[in-house]
mmCIF file with all atom_site columns, C-alpha atoms in Angstrom:
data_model
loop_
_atom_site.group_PDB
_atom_site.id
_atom_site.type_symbol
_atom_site.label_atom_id
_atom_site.label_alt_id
_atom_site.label_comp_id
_atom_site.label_asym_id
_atom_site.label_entity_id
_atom_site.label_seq_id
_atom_site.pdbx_PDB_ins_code
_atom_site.Cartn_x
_atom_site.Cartn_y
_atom_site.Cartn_z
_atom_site.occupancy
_atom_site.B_iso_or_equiv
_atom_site.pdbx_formal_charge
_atom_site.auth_seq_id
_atom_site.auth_comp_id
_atom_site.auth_asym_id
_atom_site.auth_atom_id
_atom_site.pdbx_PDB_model_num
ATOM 1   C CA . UNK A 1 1   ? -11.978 -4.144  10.350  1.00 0.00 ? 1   UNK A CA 1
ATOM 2   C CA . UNK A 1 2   ? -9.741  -7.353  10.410  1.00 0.00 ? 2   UNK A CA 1
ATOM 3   C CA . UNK A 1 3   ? -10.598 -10.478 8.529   1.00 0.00 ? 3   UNK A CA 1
ATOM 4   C CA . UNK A 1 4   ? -8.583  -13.121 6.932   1.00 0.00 ? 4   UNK A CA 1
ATOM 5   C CA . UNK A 1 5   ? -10.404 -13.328 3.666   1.00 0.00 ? 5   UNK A CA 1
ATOM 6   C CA . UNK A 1 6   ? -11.429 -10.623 0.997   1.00 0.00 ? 6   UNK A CA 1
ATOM 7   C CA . UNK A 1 7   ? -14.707 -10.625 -1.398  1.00 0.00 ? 7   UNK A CA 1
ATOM 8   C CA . UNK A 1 8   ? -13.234 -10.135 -4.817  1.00 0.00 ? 8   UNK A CA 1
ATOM 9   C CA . UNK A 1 9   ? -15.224 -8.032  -7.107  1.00 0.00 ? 9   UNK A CA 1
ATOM 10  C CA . UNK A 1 10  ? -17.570 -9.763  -9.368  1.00 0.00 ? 10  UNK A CA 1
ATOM 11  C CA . UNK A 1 11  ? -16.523 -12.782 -8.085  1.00 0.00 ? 11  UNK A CA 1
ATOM 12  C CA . UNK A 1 12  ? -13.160 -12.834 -9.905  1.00 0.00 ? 12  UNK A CA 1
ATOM 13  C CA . UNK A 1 13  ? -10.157 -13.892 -7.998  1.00 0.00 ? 13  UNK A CA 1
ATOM 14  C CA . UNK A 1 14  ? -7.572  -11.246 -6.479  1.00 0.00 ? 14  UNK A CA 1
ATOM 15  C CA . UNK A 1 15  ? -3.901  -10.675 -7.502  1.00 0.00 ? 15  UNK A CA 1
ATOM 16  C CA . UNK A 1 16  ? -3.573  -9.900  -3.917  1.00 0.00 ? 16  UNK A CA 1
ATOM 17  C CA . UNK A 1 17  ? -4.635  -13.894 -3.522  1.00 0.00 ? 17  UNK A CA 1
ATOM 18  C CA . UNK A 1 18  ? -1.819  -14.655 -6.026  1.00 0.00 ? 18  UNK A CA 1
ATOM 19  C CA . UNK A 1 19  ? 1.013   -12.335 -4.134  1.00 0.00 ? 19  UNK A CA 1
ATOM 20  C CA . UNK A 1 20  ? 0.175   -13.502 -0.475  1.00 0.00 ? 20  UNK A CA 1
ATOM 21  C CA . UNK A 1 21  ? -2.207  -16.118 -0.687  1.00 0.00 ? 21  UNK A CA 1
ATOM 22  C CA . UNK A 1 22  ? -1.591  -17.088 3.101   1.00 0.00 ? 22  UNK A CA 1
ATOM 23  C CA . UNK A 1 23  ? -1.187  -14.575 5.443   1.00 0.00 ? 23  UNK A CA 1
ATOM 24  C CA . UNK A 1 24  ? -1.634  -14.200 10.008  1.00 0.00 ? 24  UNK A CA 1
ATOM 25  C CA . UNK A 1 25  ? -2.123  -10.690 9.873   1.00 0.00 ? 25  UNK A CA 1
ATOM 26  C CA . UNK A 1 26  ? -4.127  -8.260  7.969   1.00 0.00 ? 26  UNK A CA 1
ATOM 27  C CA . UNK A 1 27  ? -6.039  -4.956  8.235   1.00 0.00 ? 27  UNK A CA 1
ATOM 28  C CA . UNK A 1 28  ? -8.963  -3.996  5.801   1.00 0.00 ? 28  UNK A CA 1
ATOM 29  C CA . UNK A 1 29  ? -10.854 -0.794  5.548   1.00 0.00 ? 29  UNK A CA 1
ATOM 30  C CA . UNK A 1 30  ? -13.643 0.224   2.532   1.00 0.00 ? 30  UNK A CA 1
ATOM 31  C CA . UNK A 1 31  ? -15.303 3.350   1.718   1.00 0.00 ? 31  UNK A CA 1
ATOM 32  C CA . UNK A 1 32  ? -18.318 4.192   -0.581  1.00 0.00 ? 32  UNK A CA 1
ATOM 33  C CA . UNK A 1 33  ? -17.303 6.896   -3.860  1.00 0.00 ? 33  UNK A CA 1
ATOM 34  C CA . UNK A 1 34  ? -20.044 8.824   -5.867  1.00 0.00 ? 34  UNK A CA 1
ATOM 35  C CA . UNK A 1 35  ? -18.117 8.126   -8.678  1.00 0.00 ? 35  UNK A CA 1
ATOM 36  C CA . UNK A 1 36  ? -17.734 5.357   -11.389 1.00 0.00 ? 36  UNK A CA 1
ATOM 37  C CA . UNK A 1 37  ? -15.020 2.446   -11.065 1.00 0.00 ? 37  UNK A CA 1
ATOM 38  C CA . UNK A 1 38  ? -12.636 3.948   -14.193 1.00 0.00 ? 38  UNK A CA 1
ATOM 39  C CA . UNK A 1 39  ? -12.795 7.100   -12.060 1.00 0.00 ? 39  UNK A CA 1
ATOM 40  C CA . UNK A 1 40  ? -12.236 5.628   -8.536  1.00 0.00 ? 40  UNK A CA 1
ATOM 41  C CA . UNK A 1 41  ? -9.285  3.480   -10.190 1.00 0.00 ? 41  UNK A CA 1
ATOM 42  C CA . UNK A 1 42  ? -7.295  6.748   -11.807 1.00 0.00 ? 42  UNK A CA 1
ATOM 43  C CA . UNK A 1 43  ? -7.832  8.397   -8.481  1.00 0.00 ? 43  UNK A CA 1
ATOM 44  C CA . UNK A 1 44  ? -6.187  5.845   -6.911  1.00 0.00 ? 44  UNK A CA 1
ATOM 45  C CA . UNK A 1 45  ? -3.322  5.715   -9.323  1.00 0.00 ? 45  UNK A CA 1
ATOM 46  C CA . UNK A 1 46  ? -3.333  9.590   -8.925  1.00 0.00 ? 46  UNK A CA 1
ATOM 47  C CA . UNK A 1 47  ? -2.866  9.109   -5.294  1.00 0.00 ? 47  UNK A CA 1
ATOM 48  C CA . UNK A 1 48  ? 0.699   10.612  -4.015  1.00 0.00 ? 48  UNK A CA 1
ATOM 49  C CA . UNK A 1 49  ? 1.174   8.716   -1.060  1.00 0.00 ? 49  UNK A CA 1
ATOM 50  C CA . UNK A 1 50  ? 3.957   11.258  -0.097  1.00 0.00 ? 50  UNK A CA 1
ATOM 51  C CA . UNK A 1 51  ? 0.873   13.173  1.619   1.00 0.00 ? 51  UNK A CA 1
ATOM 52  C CA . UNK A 1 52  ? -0.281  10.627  3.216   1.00 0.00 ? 52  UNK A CA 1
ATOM 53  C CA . UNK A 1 53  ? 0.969   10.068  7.119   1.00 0.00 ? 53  UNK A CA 1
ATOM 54  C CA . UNK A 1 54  ? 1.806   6.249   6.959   1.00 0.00 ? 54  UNK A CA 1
ATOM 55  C CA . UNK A 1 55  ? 4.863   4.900   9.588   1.00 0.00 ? 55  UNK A CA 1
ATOM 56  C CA . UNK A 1 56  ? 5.750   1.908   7.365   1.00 0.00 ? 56  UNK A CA 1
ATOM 57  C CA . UNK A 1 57  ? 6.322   4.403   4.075   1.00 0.00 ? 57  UNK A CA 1
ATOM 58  C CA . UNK A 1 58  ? 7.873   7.171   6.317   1.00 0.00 ? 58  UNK A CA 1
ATOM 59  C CA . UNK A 1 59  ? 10.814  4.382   7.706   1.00 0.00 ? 59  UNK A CA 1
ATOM 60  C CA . UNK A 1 60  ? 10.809  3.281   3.970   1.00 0.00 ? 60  UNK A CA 1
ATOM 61  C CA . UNK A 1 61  ? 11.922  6.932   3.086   1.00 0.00 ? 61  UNK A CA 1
ATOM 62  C CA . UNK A 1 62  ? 14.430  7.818   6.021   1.00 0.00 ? 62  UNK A CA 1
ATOM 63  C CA . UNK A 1 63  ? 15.546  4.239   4.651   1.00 0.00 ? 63  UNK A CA 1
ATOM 64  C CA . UNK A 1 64  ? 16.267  5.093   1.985   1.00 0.00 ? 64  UNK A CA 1
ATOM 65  C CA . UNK A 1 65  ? 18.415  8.117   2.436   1.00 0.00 ? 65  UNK A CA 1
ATOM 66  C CA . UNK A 1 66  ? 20.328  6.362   5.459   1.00 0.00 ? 66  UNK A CA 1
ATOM 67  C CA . UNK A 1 67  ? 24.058  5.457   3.531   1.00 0.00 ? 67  UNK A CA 1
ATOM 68  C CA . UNK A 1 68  ? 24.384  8.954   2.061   1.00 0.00 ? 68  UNK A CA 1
ATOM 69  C CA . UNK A 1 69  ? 23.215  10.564  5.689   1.00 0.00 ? 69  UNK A CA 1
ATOM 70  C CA . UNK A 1 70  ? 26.861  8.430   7.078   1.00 0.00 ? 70  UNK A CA 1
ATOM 71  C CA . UNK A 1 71  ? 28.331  10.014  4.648   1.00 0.00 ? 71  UNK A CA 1
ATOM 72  C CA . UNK A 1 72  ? 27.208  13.072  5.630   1.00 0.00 ? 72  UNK A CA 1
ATOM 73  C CA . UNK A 1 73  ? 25.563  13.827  2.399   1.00 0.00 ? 73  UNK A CA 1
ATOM 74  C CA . UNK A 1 74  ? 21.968  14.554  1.893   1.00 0.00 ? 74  UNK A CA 1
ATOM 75  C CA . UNK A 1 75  ? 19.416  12.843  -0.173  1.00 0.00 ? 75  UNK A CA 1
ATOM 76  C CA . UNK A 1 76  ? 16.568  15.320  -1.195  1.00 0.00 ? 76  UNK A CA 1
ATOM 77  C CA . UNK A 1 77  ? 13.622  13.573  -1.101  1.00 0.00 ? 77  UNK A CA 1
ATOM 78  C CA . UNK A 1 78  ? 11.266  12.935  -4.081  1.00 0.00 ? 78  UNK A CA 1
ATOM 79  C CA . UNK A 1 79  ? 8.506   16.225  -4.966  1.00 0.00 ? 79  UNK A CA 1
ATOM 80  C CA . UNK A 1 80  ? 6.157   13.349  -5.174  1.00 0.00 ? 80  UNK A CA 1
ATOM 81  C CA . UNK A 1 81  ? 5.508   9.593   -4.761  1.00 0.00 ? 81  UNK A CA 1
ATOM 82  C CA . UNK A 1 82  ? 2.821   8.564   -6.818  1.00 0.00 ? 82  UNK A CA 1
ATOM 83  C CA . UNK A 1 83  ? 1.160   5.332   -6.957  1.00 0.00 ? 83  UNK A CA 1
ATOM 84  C CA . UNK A 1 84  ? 1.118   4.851   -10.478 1.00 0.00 ? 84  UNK A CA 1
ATOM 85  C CA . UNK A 1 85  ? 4.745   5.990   -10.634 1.00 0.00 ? 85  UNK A CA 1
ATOM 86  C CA . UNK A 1 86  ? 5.263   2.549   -9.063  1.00 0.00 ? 86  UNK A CA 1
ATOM 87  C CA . UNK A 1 87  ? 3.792   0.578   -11.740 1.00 0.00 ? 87  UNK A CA 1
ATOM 88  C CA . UNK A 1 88  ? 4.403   2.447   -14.753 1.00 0.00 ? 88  UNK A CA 1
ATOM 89  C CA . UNK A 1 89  ? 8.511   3.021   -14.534 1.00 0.00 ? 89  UNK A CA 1
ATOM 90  C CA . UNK A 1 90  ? 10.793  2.552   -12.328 1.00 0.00 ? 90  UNK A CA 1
ATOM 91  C CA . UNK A 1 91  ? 10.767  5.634   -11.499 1.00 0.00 ? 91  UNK A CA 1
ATOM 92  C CA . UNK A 1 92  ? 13.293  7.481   -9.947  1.00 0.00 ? 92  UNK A CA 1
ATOM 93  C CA . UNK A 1 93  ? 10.915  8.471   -7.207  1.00 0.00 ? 93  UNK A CA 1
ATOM 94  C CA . UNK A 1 94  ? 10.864  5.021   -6.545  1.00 0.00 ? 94  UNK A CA 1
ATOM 95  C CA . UNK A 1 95  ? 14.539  4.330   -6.793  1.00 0.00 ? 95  UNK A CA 1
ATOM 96  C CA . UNK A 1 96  ? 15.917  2.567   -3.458  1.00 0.00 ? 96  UNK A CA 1
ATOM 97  C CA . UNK A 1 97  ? 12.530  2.108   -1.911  1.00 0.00 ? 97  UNK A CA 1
ATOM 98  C CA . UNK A 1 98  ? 11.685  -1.937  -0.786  1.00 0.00 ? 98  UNK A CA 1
ATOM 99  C CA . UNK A 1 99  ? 8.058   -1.260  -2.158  1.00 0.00 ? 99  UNK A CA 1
ATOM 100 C CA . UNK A 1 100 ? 7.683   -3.306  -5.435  1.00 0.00 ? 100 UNK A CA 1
ATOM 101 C CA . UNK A 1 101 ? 4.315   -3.477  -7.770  1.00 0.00 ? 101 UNK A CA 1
ATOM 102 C CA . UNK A 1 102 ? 2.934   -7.422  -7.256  1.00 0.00 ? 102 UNK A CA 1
ATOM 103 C CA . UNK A 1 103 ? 0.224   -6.609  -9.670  1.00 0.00 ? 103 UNK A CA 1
ATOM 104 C CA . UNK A 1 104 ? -1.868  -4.121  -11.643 1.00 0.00 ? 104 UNK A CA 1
ATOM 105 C CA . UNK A 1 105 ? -5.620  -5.311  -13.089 1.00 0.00 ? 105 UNK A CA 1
ATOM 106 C CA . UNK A 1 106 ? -6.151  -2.142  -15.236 1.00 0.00 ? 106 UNK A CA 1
ATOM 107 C CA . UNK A 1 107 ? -9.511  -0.668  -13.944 1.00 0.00 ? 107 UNK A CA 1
ATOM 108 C CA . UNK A 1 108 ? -10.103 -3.229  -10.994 1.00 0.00 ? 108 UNK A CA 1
ATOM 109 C CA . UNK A 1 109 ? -7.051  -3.991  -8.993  1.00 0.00 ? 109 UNK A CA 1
ATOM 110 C CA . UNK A 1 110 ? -3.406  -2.384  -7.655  1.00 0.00 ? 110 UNK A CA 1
ATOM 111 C CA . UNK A 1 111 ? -0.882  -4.613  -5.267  1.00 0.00 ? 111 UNK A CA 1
ATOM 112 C CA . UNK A 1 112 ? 2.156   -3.818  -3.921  1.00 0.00 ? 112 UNK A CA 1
ATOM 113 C CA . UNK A 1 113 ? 4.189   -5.372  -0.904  1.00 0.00 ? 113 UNK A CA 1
ATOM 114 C CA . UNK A 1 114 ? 7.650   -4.926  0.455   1.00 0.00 ? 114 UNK A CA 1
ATOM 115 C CA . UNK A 1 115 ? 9.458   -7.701  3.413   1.00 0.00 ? 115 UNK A CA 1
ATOM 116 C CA . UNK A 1 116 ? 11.286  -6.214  6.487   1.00 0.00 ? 116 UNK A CA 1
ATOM 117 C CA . UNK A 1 117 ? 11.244  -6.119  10.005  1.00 0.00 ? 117 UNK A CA 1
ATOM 118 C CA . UNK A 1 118 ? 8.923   -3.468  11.422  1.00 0.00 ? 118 UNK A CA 1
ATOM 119 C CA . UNK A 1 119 ? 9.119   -5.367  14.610  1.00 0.00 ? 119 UNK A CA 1
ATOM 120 C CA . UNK A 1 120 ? 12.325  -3.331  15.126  1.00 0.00 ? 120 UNK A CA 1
ATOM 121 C CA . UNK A 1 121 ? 12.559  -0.088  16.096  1.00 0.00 ? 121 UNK A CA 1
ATOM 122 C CA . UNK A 1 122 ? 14.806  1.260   13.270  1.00 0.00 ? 122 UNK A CA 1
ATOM 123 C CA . UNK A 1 123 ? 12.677  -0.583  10.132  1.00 0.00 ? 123 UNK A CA 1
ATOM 124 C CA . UNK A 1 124 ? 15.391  -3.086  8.785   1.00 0.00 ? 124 UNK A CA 1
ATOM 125 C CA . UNK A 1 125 ? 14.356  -3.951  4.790   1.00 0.00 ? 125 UNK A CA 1
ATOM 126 C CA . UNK A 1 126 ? 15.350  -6.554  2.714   1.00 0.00 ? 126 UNK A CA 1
ATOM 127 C CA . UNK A 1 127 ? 14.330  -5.746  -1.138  1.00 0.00 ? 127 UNK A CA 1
ATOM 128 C CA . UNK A 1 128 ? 12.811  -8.976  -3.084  1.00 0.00 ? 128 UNK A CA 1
ATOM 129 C CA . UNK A 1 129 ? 11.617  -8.272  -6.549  1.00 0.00 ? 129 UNK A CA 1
ATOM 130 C CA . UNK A 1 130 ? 8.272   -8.841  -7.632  1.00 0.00 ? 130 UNK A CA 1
ATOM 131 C CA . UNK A 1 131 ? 9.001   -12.000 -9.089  1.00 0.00 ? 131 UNK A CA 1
ATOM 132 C CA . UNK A 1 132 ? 10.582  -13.291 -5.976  1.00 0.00 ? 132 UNK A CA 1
ATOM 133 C CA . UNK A 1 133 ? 7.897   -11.954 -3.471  1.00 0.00 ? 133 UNK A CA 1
ATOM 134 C CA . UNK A 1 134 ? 5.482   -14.775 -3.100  1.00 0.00 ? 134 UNK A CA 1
ATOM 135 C CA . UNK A 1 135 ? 8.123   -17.404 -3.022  1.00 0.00 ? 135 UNK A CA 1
ATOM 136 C CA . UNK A 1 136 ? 10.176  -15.811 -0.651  1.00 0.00 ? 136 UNK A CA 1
ATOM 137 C CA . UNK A 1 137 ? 10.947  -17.834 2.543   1.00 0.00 ? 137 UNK A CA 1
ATOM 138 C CA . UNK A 1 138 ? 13.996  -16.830 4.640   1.00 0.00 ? 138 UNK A CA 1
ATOM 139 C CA . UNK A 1 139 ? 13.223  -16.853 7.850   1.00 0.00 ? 139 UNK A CA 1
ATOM 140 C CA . UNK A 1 140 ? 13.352  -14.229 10.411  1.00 0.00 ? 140 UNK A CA 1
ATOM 141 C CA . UNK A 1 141 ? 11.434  -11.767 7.930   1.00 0.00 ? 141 UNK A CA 1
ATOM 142 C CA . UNK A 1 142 ? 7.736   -10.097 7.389   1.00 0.00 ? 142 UNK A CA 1
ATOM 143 C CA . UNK A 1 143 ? 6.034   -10.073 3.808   1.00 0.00 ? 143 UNK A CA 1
ATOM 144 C CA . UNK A 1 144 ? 3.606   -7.171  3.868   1.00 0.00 ? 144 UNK A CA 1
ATOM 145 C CA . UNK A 1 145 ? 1.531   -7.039  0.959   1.00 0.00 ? 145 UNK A CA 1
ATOM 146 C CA . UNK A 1 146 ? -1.522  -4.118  0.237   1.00 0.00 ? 146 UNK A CA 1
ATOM 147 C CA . UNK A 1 147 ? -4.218  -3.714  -2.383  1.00 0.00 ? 147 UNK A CA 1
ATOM 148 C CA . UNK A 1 148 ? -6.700  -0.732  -3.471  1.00 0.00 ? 148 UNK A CA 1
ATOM 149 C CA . UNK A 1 149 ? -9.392  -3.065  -5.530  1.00 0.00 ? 149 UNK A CA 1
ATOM 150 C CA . UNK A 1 150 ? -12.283 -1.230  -6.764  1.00 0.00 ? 150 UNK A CA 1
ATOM 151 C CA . UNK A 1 151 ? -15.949 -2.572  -6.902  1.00 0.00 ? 151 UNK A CA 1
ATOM 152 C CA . UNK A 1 152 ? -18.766 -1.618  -8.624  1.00 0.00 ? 152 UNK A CA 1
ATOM 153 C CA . UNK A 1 153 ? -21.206 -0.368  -6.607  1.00 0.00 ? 153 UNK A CA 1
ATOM 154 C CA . UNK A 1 154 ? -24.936 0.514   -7.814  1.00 0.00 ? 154 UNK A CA 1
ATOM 155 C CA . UNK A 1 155 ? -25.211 3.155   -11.018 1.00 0.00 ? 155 UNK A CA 1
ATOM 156 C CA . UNK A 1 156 ? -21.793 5.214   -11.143 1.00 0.00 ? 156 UNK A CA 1
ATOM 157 C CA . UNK A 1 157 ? -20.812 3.968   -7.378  1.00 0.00 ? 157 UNK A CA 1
ATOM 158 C CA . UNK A 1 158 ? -18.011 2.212   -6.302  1.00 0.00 ? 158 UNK A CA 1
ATOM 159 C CA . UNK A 1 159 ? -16.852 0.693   -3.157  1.00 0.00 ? 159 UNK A CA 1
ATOM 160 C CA . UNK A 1 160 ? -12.919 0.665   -3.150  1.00 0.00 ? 160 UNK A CA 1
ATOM 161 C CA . UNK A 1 161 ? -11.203 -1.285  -0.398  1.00 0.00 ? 161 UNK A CA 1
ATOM 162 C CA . UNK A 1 162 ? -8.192  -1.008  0.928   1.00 0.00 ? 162 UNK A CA 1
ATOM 163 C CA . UNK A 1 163 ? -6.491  -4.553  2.435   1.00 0.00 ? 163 UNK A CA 1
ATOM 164 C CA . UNK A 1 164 ? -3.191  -4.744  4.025   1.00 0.00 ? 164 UNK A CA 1
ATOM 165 C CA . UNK A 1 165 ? -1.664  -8.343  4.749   1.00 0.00 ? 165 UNK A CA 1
ATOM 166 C CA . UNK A 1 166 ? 1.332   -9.852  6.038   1.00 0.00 ? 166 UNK A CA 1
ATOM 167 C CA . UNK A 1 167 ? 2.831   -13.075 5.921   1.00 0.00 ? 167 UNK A CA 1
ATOM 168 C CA . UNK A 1 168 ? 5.852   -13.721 8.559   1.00 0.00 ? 168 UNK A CA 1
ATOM 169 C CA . UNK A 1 169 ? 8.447   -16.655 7.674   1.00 0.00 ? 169 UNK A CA 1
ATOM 170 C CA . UNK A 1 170 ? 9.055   -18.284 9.958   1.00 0.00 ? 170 UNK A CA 1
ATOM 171 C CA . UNK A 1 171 ? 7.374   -18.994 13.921  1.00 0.00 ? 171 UNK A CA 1
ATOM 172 C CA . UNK A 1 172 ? 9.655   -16.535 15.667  1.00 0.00 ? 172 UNK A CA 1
ATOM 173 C CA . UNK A 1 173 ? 9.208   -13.615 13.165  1.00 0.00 ? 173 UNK A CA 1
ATOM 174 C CA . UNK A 1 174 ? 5.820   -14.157 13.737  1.00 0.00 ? 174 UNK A CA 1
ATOM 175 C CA . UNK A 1 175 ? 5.641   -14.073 17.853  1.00 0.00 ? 175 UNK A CA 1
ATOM 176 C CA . UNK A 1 176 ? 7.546   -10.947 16.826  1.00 0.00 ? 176 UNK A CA 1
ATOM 177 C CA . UNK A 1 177 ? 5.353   -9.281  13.970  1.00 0.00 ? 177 UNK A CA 1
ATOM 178 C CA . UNK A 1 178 ? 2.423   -9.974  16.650  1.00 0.00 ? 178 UNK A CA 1
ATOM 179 C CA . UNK A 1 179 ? 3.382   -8.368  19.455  1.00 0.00 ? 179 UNK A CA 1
ATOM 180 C CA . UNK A 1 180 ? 3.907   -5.120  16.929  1.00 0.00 ? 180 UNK A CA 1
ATOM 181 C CA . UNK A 1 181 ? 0.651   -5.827  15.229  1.00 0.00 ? 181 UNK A CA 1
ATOM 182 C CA . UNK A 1 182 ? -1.332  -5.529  18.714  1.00 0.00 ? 182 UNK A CA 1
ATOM 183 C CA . UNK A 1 183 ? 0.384   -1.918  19.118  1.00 0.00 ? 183 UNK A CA 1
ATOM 184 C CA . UNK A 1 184 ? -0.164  -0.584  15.838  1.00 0.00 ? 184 UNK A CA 1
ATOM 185 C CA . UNK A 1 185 ? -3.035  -2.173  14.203  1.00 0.00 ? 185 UNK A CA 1
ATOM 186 C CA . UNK A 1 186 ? -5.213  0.359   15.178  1.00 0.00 ? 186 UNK A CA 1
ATOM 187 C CA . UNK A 1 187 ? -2.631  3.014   13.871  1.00 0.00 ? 187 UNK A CA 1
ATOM 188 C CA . UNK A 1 188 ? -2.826  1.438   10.409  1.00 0.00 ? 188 UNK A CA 1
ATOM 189 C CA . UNK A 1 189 ? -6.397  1.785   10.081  1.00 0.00 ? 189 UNK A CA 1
ATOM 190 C CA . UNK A 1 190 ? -6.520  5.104   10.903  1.00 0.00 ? 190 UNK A CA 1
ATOM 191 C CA . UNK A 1 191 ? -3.948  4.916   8.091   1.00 0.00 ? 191 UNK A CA 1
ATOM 192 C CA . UNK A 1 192 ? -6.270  3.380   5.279   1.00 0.00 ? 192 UNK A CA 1
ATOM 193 C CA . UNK A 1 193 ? -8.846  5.401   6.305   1.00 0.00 ? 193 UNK A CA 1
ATOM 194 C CA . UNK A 1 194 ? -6.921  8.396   5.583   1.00 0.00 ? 194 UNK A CA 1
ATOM 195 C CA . UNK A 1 195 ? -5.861  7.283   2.677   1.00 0.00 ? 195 UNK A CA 1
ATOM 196 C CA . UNK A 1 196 ? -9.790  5.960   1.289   1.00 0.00 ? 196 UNK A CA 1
ATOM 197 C CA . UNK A 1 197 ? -10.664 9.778   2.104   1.00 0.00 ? 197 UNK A CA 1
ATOM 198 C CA . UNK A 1 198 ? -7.843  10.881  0.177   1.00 0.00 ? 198 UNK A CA 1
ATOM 199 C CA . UNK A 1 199 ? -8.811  8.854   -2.554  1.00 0.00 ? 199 UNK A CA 1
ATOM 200 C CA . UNK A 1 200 ? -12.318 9.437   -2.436  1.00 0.00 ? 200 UNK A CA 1
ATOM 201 C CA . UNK A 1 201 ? -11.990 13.149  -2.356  1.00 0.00 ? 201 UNK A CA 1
ATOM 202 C CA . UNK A 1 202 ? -10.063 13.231  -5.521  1.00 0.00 ? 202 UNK A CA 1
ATOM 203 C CA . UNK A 1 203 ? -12.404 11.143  -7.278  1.00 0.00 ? 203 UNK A CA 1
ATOM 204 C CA . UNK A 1 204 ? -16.061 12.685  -6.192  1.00 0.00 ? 204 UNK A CA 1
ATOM 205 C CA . UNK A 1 205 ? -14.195 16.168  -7.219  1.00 0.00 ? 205 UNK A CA 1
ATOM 206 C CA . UNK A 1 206 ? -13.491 14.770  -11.078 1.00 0.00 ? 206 UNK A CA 1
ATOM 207 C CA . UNK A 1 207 ? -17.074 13.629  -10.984 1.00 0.00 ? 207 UNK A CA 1
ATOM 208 C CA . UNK A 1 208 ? -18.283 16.615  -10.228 1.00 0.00 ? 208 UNK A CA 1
ATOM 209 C CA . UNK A 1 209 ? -20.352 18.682  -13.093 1.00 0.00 ? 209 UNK A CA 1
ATOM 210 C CA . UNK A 1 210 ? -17.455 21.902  -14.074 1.00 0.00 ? 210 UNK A CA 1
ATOM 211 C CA . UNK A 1 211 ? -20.158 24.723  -12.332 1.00 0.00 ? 211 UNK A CA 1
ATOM 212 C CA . UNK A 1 212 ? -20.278 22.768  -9.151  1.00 0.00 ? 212 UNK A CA 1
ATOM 213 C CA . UNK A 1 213 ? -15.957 22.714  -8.997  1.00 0.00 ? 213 UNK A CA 1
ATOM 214 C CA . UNK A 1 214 ? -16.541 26.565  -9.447  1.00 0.00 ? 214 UNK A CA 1
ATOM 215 C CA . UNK A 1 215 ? -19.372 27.074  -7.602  1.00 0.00 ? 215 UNK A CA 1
ATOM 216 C CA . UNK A 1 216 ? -17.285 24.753  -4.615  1.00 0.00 ? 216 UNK A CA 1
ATOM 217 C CA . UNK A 1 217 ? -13.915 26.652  -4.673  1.00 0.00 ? 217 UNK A CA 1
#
């Protein structure tokens, strides 16, 4: 599912609105969760995204470890990569990675975004702090910005989504970002969906009476 625009729970407004506000490309996916939004949310914080298959993250990593490989030393990669790691600390998990926390509605609402060129075929970053992100306007570069944003759905239901956006700065970045988009657009949603399963598995199981996690081990 692709759309340009995003129902924002309750009808409040989205920090995702307020981190990339205008955007040309953008991928959304939702799932349904037998469980209640506080739960849904701390699964999603929970969530180590280092088990998740995701080609943006894995450059991000191999990234990340690039100067010490010409050096011809190795960086051992983190045991884990959580989401809340991200906004909590700074986390050393985190350390070197272009990802950045935009914005954190406790309960409701995570966003995070990063600017490179995935166009390429060796992912080039370029890392803008959170306070720079939305303003950020050199050319030749992609703003890619995600949110989990959980909704309330019926008595102890929620529906979390799962939006990624980008935002290219200038007209050629853009013929560029597009031609990549219409390869691997459907590659990311196979992504989210992953990644709402993930999330939705974790949070069903705390929901779960104790004798039905023993009685489903």
């Amino acid at each position: 599912m692709s759309t340009g625009s995003t129902v924002a729970p309750a009808g409040g407004s989205l920090l995702l609105d307020g981190a990339l506000p205008e955007f040309g490309f953008s991928r959304l996916e939702c799932v349904a969760l037998a469980a209640a939004p506080p739960v849904a949310y701390e699964a999603v914080r929970g969530l180590d995204l280092l088990t998740i298959d995701s080609p943006l993250l894995n450059a991000a990593m191999s990234a990340r470890g690039l100067p010490d490989r010409l050096r011809g030393r190795s960086m051992p990669s983190p045991p884990s990569l959580r989401v809340a790691d991200l906004f909590d600390t700074a986390g050393e998990a985190w350390e070197g990675q272009p990802w950045v926390a935009l914005g954190d509605n406790p309960g409701r609402e995570l966003v995070f975004g990063a600017v490179g060129k995935p166009w390429r075929a060796s992912i080039e970053w370029r890392r803008v702090e959170p306070e720079h992100f939305t303003s950020f306007g050199e050319a030749g570069w992609a703003k890619m910005a995600a949110a989990f944003v959980v909704h309330p759905y019926g008595t102890r239901r929620s529906l979390l989504t799962y939006e990624a956006r980008t935002a290219c700065t200038d007209p050629a970045s853009t013929t560029r970002f597009g031609r990549y988009w219409t390869l691997v657009s459907p590659g990311v949603g196979v992504v989210l969906r992953g990644t709402l399963r993930a999330i939705k598995a974790a949070a069903e199981q705390r929901s779960r009476p104790a004798g039905s996690r023993i009685s489903d081990a």
